[in-house]
Each structure stands twice: as C-alpha cells, then as structure tokens.
Short mmCIF file of C-alpha atoms in Angstrom, two decimals:
data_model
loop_
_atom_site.label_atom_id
_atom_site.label_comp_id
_atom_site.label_asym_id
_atom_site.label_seq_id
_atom_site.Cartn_x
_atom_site.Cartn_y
_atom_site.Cartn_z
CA UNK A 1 -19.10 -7.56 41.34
CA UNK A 2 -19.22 -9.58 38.09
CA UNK A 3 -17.40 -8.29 35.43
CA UNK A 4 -19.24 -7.25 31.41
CA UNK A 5 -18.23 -7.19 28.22
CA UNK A 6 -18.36 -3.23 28.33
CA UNK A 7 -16.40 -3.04 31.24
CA UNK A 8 -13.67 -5.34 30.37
CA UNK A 9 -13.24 -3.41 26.90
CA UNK A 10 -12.63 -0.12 29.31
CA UNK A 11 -10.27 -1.64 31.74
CA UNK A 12 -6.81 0.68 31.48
CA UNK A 13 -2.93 -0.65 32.46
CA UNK A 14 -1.50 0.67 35.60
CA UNK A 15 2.24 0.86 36.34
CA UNK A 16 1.55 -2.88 37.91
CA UNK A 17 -0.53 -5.87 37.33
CA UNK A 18 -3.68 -5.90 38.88
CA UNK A 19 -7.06 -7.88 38.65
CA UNK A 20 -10.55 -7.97 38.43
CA UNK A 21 -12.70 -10.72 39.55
CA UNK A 22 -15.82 -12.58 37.99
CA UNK A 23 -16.96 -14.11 40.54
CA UNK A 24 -16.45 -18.13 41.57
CA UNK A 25 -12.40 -17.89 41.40
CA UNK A 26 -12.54 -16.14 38.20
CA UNK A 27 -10.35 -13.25 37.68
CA UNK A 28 -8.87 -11.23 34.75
CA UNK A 29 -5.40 -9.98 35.07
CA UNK A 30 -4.07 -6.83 33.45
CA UNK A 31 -0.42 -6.42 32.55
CA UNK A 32 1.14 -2.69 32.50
CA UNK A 33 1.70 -3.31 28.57
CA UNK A 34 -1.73 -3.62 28.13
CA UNK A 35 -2.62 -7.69 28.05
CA UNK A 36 -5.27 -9.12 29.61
CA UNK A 37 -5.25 -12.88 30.69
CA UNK A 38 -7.90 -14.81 32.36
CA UNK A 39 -6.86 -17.20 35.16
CA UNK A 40 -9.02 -18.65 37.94
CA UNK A 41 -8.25 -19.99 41.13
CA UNK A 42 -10.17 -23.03 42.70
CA UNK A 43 -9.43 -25.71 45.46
CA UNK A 44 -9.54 -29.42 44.82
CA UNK A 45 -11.06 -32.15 47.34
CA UNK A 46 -8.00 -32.22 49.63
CA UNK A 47 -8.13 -28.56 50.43
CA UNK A 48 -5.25 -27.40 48.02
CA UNK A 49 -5.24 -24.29 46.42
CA UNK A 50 -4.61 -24.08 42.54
CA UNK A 51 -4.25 -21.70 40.02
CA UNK A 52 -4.58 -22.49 36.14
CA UNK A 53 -4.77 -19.71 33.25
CA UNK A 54 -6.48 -19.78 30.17
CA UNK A 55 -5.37 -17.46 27.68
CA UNK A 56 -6.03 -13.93 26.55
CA UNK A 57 -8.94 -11.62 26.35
CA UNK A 58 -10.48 -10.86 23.61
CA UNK A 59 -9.15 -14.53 22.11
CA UNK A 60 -11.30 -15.89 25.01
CA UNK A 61 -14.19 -13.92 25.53
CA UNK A 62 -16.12 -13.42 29.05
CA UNK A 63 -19.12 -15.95 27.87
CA UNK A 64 -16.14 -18.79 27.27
CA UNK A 65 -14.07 -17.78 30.42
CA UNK A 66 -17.04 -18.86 32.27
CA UNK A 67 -17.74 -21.70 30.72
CA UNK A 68 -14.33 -22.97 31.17
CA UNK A 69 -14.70 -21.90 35.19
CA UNK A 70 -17.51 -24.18 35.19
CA UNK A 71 -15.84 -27.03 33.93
CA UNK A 72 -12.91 -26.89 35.71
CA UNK A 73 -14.68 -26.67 38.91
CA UNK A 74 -16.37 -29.41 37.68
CA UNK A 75 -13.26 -31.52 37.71
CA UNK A 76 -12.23 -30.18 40.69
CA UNK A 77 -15.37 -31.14 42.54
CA UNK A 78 -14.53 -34.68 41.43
CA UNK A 79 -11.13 -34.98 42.35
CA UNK A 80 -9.10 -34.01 39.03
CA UNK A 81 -6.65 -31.23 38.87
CA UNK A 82 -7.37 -29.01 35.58
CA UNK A 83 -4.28 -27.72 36.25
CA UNK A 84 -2.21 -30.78 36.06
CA UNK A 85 -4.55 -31.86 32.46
CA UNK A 86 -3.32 -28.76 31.44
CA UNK A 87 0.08 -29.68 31.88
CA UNK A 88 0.04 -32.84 29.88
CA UNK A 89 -0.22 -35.10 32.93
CA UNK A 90 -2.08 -38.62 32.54
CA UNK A 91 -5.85 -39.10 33.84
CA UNK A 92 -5.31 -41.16 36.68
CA UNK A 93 -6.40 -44.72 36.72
CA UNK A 94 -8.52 -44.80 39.65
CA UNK A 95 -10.58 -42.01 38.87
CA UNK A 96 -14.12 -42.65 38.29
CA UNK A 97 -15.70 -43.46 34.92
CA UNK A 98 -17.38 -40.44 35.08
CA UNK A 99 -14.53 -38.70 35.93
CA UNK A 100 -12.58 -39.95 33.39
CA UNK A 101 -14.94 -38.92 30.46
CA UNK A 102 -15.47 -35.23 31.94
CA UNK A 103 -11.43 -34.94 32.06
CA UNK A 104 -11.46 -36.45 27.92
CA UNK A 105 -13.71 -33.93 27.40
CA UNK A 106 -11.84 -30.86 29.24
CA UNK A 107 -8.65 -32.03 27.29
CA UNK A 108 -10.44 -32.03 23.90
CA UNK A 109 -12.41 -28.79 25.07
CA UNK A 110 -9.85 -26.58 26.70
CA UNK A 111 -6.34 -27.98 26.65
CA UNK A 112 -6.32 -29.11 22.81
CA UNK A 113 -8.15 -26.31 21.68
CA UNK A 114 -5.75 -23.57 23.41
CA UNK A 115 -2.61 -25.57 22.12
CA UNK A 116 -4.83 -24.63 18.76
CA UNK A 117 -5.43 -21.37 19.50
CA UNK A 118 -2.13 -20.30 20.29
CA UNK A 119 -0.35 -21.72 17.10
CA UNK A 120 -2.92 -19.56 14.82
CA UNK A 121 -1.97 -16.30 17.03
CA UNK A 122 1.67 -17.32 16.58
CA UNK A 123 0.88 -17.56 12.74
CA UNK A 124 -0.97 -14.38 12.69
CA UNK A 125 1.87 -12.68 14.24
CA UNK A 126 4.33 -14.00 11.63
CA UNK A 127 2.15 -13.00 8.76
CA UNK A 128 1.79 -9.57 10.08
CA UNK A 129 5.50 -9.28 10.81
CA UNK A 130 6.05 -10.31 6.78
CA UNK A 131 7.83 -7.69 5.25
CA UNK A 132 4.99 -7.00 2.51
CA UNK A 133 2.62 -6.66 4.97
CA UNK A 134 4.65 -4.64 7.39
CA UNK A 135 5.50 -2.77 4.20
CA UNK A 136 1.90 -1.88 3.53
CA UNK A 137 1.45 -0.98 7.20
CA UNK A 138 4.30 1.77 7.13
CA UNK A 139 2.95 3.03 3.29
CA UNK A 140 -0.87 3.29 5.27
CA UNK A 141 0.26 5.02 8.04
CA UNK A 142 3.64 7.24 7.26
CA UNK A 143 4.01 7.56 3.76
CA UNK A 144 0.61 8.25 2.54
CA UNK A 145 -0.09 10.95 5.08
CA UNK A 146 3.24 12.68 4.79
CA UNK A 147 4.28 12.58 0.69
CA UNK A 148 2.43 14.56 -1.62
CA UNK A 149 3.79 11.92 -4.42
CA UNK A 150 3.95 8.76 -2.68
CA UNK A 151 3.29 6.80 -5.56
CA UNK A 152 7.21 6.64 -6.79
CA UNK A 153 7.71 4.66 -3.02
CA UNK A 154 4.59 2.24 -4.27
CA UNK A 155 5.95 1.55 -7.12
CA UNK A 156 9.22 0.64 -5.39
CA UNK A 157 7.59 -1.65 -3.00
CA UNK A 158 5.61 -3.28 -5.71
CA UNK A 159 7.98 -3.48 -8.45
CA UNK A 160 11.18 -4.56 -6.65
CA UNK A 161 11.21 -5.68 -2.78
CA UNK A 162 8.12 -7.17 -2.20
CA UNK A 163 8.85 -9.59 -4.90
CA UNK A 164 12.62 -9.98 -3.33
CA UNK A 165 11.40 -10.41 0.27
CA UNK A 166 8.12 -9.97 0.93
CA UNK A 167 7.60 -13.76 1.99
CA UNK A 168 10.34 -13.06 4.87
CA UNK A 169 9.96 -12.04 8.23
CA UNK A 170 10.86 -8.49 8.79
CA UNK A 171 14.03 -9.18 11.19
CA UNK A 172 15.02 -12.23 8.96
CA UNK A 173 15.72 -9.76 6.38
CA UNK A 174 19.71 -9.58 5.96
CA UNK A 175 22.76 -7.08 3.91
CA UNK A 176 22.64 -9.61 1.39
CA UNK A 177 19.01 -9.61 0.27
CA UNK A 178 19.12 -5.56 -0.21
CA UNK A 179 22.78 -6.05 -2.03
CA UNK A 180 20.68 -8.69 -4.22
CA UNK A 181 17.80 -6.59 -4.78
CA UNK A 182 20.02 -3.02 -6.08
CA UNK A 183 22.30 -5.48 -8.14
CA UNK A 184 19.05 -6.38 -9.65
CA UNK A 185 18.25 -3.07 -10.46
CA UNK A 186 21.72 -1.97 -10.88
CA UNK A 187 21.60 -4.69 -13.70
CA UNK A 188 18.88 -2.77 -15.87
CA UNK A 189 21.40 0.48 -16.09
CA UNK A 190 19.07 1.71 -13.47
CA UNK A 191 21.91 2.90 -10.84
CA UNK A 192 19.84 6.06 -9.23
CA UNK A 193 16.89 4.06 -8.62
CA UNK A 194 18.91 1.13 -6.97
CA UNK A 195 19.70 3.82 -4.56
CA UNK A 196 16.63 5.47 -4.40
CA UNK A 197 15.33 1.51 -3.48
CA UNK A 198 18.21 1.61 -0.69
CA UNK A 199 17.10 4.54 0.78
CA UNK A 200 13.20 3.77 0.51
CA UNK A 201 14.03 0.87 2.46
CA UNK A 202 16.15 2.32 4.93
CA UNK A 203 13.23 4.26 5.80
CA UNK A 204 11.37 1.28 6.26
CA UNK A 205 13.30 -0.70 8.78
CA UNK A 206 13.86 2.25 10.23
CA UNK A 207 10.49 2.26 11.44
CA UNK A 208 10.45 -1.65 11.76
CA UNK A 209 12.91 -0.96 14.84
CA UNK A 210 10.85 1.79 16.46
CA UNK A 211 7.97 -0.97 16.19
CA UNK A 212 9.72 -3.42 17.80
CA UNK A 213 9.66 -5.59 14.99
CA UNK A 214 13.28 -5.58 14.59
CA UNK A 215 16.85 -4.45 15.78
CA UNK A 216 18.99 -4.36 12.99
CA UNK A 217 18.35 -2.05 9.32
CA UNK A 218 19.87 -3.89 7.04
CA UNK A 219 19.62 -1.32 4.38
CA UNK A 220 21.63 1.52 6.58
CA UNK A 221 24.19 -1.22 6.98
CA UNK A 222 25.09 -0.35 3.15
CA UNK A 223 26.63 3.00 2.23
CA UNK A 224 25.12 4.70 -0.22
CA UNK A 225 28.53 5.35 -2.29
CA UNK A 226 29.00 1.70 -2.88
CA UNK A 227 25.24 1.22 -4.47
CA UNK A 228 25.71 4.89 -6.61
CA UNK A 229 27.09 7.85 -6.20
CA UNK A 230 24.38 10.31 -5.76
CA UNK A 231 24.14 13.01 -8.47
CA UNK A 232 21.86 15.62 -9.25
CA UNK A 233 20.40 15.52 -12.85
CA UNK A 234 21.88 18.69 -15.02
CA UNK A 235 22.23 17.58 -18.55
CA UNK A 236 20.67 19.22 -20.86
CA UNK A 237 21.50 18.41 -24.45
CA UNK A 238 23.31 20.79 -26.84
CA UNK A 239 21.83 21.64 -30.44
CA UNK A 240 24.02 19.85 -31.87
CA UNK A 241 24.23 17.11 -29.52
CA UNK A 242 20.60 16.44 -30.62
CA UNK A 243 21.50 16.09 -34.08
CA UNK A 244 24.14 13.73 -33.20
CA UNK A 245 21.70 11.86 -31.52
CA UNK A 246 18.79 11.70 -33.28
CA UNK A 247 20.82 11.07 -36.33
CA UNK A 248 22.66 8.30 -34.53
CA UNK A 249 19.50 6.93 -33.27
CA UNK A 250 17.37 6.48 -36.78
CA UNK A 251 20.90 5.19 -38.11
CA UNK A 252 21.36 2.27 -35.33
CA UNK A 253 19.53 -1.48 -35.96
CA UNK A 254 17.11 -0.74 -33.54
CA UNK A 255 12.98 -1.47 -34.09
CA UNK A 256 11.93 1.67 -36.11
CA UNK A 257 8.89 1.56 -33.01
CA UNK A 258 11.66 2.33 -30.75
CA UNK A 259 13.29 4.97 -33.17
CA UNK A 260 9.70 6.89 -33.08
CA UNK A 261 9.24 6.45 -29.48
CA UNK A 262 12.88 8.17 -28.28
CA UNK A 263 11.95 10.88 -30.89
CA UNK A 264 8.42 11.51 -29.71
CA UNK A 265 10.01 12.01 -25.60
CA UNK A 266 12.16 14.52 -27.26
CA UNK A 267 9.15 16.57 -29.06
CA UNK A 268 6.10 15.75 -26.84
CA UNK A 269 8.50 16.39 -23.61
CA UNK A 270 6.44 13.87 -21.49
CA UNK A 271 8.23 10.99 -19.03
CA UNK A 272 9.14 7.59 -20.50
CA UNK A 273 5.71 5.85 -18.86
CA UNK A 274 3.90 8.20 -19.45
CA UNK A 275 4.63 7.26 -23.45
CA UNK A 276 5.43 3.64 -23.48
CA UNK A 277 1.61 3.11 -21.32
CA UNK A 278 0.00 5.12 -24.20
CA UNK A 279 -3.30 3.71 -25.75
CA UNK A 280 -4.49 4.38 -28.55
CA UNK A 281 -8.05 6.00 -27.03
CA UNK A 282 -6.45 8.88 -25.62
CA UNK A 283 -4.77 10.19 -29.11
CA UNK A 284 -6.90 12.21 -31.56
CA UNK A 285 -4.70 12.57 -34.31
CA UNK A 286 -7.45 15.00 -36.28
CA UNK A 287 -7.27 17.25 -33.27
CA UNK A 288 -3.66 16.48 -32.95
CA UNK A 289 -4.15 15.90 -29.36
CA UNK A 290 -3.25 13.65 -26.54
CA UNK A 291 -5.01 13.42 -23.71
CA UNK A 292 -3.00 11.35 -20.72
CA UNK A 293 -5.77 10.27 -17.86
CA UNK A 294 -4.50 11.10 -14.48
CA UNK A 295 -4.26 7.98 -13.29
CA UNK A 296 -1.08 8.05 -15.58
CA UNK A 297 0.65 11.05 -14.56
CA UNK A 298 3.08 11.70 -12.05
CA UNK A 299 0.73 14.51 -9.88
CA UNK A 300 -3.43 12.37 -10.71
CA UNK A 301 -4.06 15.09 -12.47
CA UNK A 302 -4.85 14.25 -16.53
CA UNK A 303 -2.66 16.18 -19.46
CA UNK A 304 -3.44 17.27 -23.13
CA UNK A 305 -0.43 17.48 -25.05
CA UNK A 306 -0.77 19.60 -28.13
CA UNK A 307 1.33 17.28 -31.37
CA UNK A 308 3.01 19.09 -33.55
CA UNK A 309 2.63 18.10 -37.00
CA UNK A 310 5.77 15.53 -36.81
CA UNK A 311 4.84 13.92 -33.81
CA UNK A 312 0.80 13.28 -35.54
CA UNK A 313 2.70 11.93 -38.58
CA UNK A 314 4.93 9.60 -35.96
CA UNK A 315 1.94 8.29 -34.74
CA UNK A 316 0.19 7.68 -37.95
CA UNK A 317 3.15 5.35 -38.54
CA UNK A 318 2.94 3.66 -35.23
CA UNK A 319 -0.31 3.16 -35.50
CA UNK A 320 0.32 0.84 -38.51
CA UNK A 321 3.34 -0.82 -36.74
CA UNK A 322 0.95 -1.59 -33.76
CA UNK A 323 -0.91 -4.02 -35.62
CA UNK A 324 -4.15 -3.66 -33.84
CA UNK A 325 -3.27 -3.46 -30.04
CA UNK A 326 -5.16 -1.16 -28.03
CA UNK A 327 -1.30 -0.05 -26.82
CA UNK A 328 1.08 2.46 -28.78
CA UNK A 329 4.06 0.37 -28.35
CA UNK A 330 2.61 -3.09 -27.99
CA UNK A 331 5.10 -5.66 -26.63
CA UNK A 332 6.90 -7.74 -28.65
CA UNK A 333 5.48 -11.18 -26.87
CA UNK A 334 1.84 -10.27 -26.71
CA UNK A 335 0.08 -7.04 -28.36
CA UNK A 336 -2.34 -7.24 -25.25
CA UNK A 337 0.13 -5.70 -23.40
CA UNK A 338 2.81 -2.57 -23.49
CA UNK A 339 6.51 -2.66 -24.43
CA UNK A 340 8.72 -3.17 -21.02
CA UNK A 341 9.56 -0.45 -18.46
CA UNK A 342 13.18 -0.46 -19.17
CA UNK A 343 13.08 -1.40 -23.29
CA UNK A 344 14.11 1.82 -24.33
CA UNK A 345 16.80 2.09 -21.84
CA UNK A 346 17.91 -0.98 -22.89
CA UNK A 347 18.45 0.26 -26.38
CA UNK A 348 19.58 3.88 -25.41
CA UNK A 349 22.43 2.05 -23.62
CA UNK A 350 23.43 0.10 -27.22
CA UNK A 351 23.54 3.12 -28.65
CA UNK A 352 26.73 4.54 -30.11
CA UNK A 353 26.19 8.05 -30.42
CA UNK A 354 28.74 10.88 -29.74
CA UNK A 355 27.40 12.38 -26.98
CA UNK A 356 27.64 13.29 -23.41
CA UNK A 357 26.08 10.36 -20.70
CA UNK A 358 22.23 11.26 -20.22
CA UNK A 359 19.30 9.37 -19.24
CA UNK A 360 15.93 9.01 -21.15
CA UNK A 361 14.73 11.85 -18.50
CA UNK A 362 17.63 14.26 -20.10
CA UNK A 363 15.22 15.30 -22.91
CA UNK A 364 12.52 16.77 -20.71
CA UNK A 365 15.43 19.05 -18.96
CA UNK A 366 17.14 19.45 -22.73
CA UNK A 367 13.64 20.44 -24.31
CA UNK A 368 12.46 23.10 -21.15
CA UNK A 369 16.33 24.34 -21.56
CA UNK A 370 16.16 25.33 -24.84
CA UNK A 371 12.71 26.81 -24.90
CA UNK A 372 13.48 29.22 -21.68
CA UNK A 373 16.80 29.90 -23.74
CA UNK A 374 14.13 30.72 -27.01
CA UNK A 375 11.90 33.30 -25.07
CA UNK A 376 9.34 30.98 -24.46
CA UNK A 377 6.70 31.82 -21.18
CA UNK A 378 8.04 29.87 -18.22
CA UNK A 379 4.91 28.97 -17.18
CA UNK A 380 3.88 27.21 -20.40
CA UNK A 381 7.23 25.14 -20.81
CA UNK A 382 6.08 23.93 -16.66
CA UNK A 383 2.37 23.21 -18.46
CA UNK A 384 3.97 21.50 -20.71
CA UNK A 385 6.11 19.48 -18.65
CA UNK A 386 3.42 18.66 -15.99
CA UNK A 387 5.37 20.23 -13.91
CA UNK A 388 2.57 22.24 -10.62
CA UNK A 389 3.54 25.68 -9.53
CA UNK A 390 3.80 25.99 -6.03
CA UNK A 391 2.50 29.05 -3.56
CA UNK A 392 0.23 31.96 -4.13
CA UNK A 393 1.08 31.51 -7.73
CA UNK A 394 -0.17 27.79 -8.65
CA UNK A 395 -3.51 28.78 -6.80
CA UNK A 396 -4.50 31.40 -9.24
CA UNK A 397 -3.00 30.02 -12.12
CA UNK A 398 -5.48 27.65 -13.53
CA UNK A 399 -4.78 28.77 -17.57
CA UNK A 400 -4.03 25.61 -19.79
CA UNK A 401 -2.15 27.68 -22.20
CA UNK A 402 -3.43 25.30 -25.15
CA UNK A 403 -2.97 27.39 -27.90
CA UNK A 404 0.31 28.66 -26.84
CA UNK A 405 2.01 25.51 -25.97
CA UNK A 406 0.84 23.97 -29.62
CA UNK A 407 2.45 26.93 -30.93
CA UNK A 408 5.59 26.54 -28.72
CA UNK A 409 5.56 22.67 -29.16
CA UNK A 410 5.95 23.16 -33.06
CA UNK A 411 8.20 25.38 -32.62
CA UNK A 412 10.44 22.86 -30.78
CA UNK A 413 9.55 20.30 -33.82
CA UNK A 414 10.82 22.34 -36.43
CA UNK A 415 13.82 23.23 -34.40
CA UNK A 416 14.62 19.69 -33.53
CA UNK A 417 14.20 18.80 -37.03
CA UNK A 418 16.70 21.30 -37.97
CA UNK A 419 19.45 19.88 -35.57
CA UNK A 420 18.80 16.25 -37.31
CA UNK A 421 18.92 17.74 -41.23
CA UNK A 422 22.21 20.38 -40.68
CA UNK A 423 22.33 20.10 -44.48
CA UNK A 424 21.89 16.60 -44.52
CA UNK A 425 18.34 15.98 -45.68
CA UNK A 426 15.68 13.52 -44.38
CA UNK A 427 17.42 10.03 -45.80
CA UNK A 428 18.36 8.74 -42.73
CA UNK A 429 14.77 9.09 -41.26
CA UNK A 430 12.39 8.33 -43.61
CA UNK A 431 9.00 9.82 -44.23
CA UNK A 432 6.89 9.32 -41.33
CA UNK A 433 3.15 9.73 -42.82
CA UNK A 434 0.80 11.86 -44.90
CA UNK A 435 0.71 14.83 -41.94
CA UNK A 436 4.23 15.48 -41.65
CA UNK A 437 4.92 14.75 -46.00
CA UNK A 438 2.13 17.72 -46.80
CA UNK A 439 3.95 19.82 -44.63
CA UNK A 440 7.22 19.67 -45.56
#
C-alpha cells in the first residue's frame, strides 16, 4: 500500500528498525531513535540487486522520494548504477549519449544536491549547539517555568557569557573560558556575582549533558571557594557609621552627581539600577514623588517612592547637573545614555572612609534595620523596599501605605541628616536646592 504524507508523520519507533514501502522499490526505514531514512532498492540490466539511500524524512519529502525513484530507475533501465554515481564513481565511457546526459543530470539533481543538503543540516546543528542559543533554549524551557525572578539569570546570560562564549560550541567550551569570564567580573569588585555567574552556568551545562550536547561541565570543574567565598549579606550600618560615611563621601574628589546618587540609595532605600536607570519622566518633584515603571523593578510590578524633602532638593540639583538628558545620571561619554552599571561601585571602592566592608546593597538592609529598630510598621519598611509578602498575608494585603511611608521616609531623612551634622554643620555638603534650604 503506498505510503501519505499523513501517515508517514504518524509512523512510531519500535525497539528495531523496520520499514514501510512506497511502492516500485521504495521504502522508508525507521530507526528505534526515531529517524526516518528513505532508501530504495532496484535491479540493474544484468539482474543485480542494489540498494542506494537518499537521506532523511522530512529533509526529503514523499513527493521528492519519488521523484528520485523515478530517476534512478531510469538509470537503471539504461544500464547505470545510481548507486555507484552516488559514490563518486566516473560515468562510463561507453555508455550511451543519452545515458550519459540522464547520469549529468542525476549527479547535479541528486548526488550534488544531497552533498548540499547535508552540509546545511550539519551547519544547523552547530548553530543550535552554540552556547547562546543552547543558552536561550535552557532559559525557554527550565528557567522561565520554574523561577519566579528569572530575570537576574537573563541578565547573566546577556551581560557576561554570551558575550564570552556564545559564538562557541557548547562542548568546545573549556575551565579556562569560565576562569576568564569570573576574573572579568571579579575585576569590577563584583566577587558574589562572579560566583553567582559560576553557578548559573553550572546549571547550564548541567543540562547540556542530560541533552547530549556535551560530557564535560566545565563550570563544576571550578570550586566555588576559589571564585568567592560564599557569604550571606548581614551588614547593616551603625549610626555613626553613616556619619562617617556620608561625611567621608561628600569630602572625597568624587563627581558631586555621584555624591547625590550614594546619598539618595541611602534615603530613597531603592537598588542601585533601579536609581542609576532613572529618567527624568517618572519624578514629580511638586508631588515629591517617584514613580519606577515595572519594567524596572526587581518583581514587574511599578513603585512610588514618597521623597522626603532632602532627596526633592537632591534632585533639583541633579537636574541642573544633567544638562538636559532625559537620564538622572547621564553618562559621562554621551547624555543619551545612563551612567555605567558598576560607576558607583567603582567609586565606593576609592573611598577612604572608616567603616566596616559593605556593598552599595548594605544601605537597603542598614535603612530597613534602623526603621524596625525605630518602631516603624514592618510591613511599610517591606513597601518601601519592594520587598512582596508571601502566603495568606501578601494576598490580602494590597494597602500602599503612601502616606505612612512619606512620613516614615522623612523620618529616615532627618535622622540620616543628623548622623552626617553630629555638631558639625552642613559645610561639608553644601546646600542642595530651594526645597531642602526653606526647610532647614
């Protein structure tokens, strides 16, 4: 019975290879893995048996497997062996003239076009096998489904090892290019997230070998003690620890943009991006409010901060030091553009202050310390930090807490302000605009 389209699309692997025929010597065989090759069997003018293949199916569909029957029985009939075209061997001499053009043609047809055909699968292969686009594969189909933040893994891939090693092959990827890619990032003072990078990738070769793709994870080859040691993130600033470093901070030779922009994390108790990617349409300083569009934030979901009467009269200032740009902080190359990821980390690290080691992220747990420690409402320090509540509890509570935070967040002003004066006045950090002078 002849075989269809429908039918071939339904045929199912058995523990062996078995066939189905088309009619005319045509067959399709079907491998236990799940392949299915067309071959065809035929006799030649002498009475011998042969048996040539073509290629896959779907690459060669039913309509050209039947086709190519046709001319190789063609050949056949006149004394050619497809088989031995197929195999590189000359046209012979004596064949006919006729002969000699239909075996031209089967070469040009068949034999050159499946040499072809078979290089671009090869090259498909290899371009799926990439490690960006295996790396896309895995985000699709693991890390999407099962994070509820996978954008910190994204950002990973995009920012750091696709532009290592994307252009390699997945199991051409060796120690060395993960050592190069955390020294990179161990480079910008960044040691946690050269291990977080480590371990992302781990993950993802991980799944390369249960592919098949690969037999070797490169990034499991490295310990994680000799990228960082792994550390859980518990400082908290003192009071006067603040003053210290404040004070140190509007004393140091750094841009006074920078100055504002380490002081604003402290009061407005939002993450470093989430800052340094401000523009200037999501501030109303007459409301003294910032609005940060989801797209920005850590969880999609978009955040009003509440300014305290400093942090309006910080951004009155900045908005005269941005000279125009759409952006807060523009960068200092281009004001169509923001500052750099790592720029205040960069200066953080130049900084001699007296005080403990801490990371930019340090004020968010220093600020939400110190309010708890004041009496604040827990659950309007975790507003104001972004921060969801989980179970029964983040279902029914919906309440912004608006006016409560802008009370809490001047609060924190004022008291952060008193850590920086301790009897020493407001010299060292000048005024900061008409909000902040008519209050004081």
């Amino acid at each position: 019975m002849a075989l269809s389209d429908s039918k071939l699309r339904t045929l199912k692997p058995a523990d062996r290879v078995f066939s189905e025929s088309d009619g005319g010597g045509l067959y399709i065989e079907i491998m236990p893995t799940g392949k299915r090759r067309w071959g065809l069997k035929y006799r030649i003018p002498t009475g011998k048996q042969e048996t040539i293949r073509l290629g896959d199916y779907p690459a060669y569909s039913l309509a050209d497997a039947r086709t190519w029957r046709d001319d190789c029985k063609a050949l056949a009939g006149r004394g050619l062996s497809p088989m031995a075209l197929k195999r590189g061997d000359p046209i012979p001499e004596d064949a006919a003239p006729a002969a000699k053009e239909l075996a031209q043609f089967f070469i040009r047809n068949w034999c050159m076009k499946a040499v072809e055909k078979a290089k671009a699968k090869e090259a498909e292969a290899k371009a799926a096998d990439t490690v960006e686009a295996f790396a896309w594969r895995w985000y699709a189909e693991i890390v999407e489904p099962a994070n509820s933040n996978p954008r910190n893994i994204k950002r990973i891939l995009d920012k750091d090892a696709i532009p290592a090693i994307g252009s390699k092959q997945i199991a051409d990827v060796t120690v060395t290019d993960i050592l190069a890619i955390t020294d990179k990032i161990k480079n910008r003072g960044a040691d946690q997230m050269a291990l977080q990078t480590r371990n992302v990738l781990k993950r993802l070769f991980a799944y390369a070998i249960a592919r098949e793709k690969t037999t070797f994870n490169p990034a499991a080859a490295i310990e994680a003690k000799f990228i960082a040691q792994a550390k859980s993130r518990d400082v908290a600033l003192s009071p006067e620890e603040i003053g210290r470093l404040l004070r140190a901070i509007y004393q140091s030779s750094m841009k006074r943009a920078h100055k504002l922009a380490l002081h604003l994390l402290i009061l407005c108790m939002v993450r470093k991006s989430e800052l340094t990617e401000a523009k200037w349409e999501e501030l109303d300083l007459e409301k003294a409010e910032w609005a940060i569009p989801g797209e920005r934030m850590k969880k999609d979901k978009p955040h009003l901060v509440p300014l305290s009467r400093q942090a309006v009269a910080m951004f009155e200032e900045l908005k005269g030091l941005a000279s125009g740009s759409e952006w807060v902080f523009p960068s200092r190359s281009s004001l169509k553009k923001p500052i750099a990821h790592n720029a205040l980390n960069t200066v953080v690290r130049a900084l001699e202050a007296d005080v403990r080691d801490f990371v930019i992220h340090d004020f968010r747990r220093t600020a939400s310390t110190h309010l708890h420690e004041a009496g604040f409402n827990s659950d309007w320090i975790e507003k104001a930090l972004a921060h969801e509540t989980k179970g029964i509890r983040g279902v029914y509570n919906r309440a912004q807490y608006a006016d409560q935070r802008r009370d809490m967040l001047q609060w924190w002003a004022d008291f952060v302000d008193s850590q920086i004066q301790d009897g020493r006045g407001k010299v060292i950090i000048g005024p900061f605009g008409k909000a902040y002078q008519s209050a004081a």
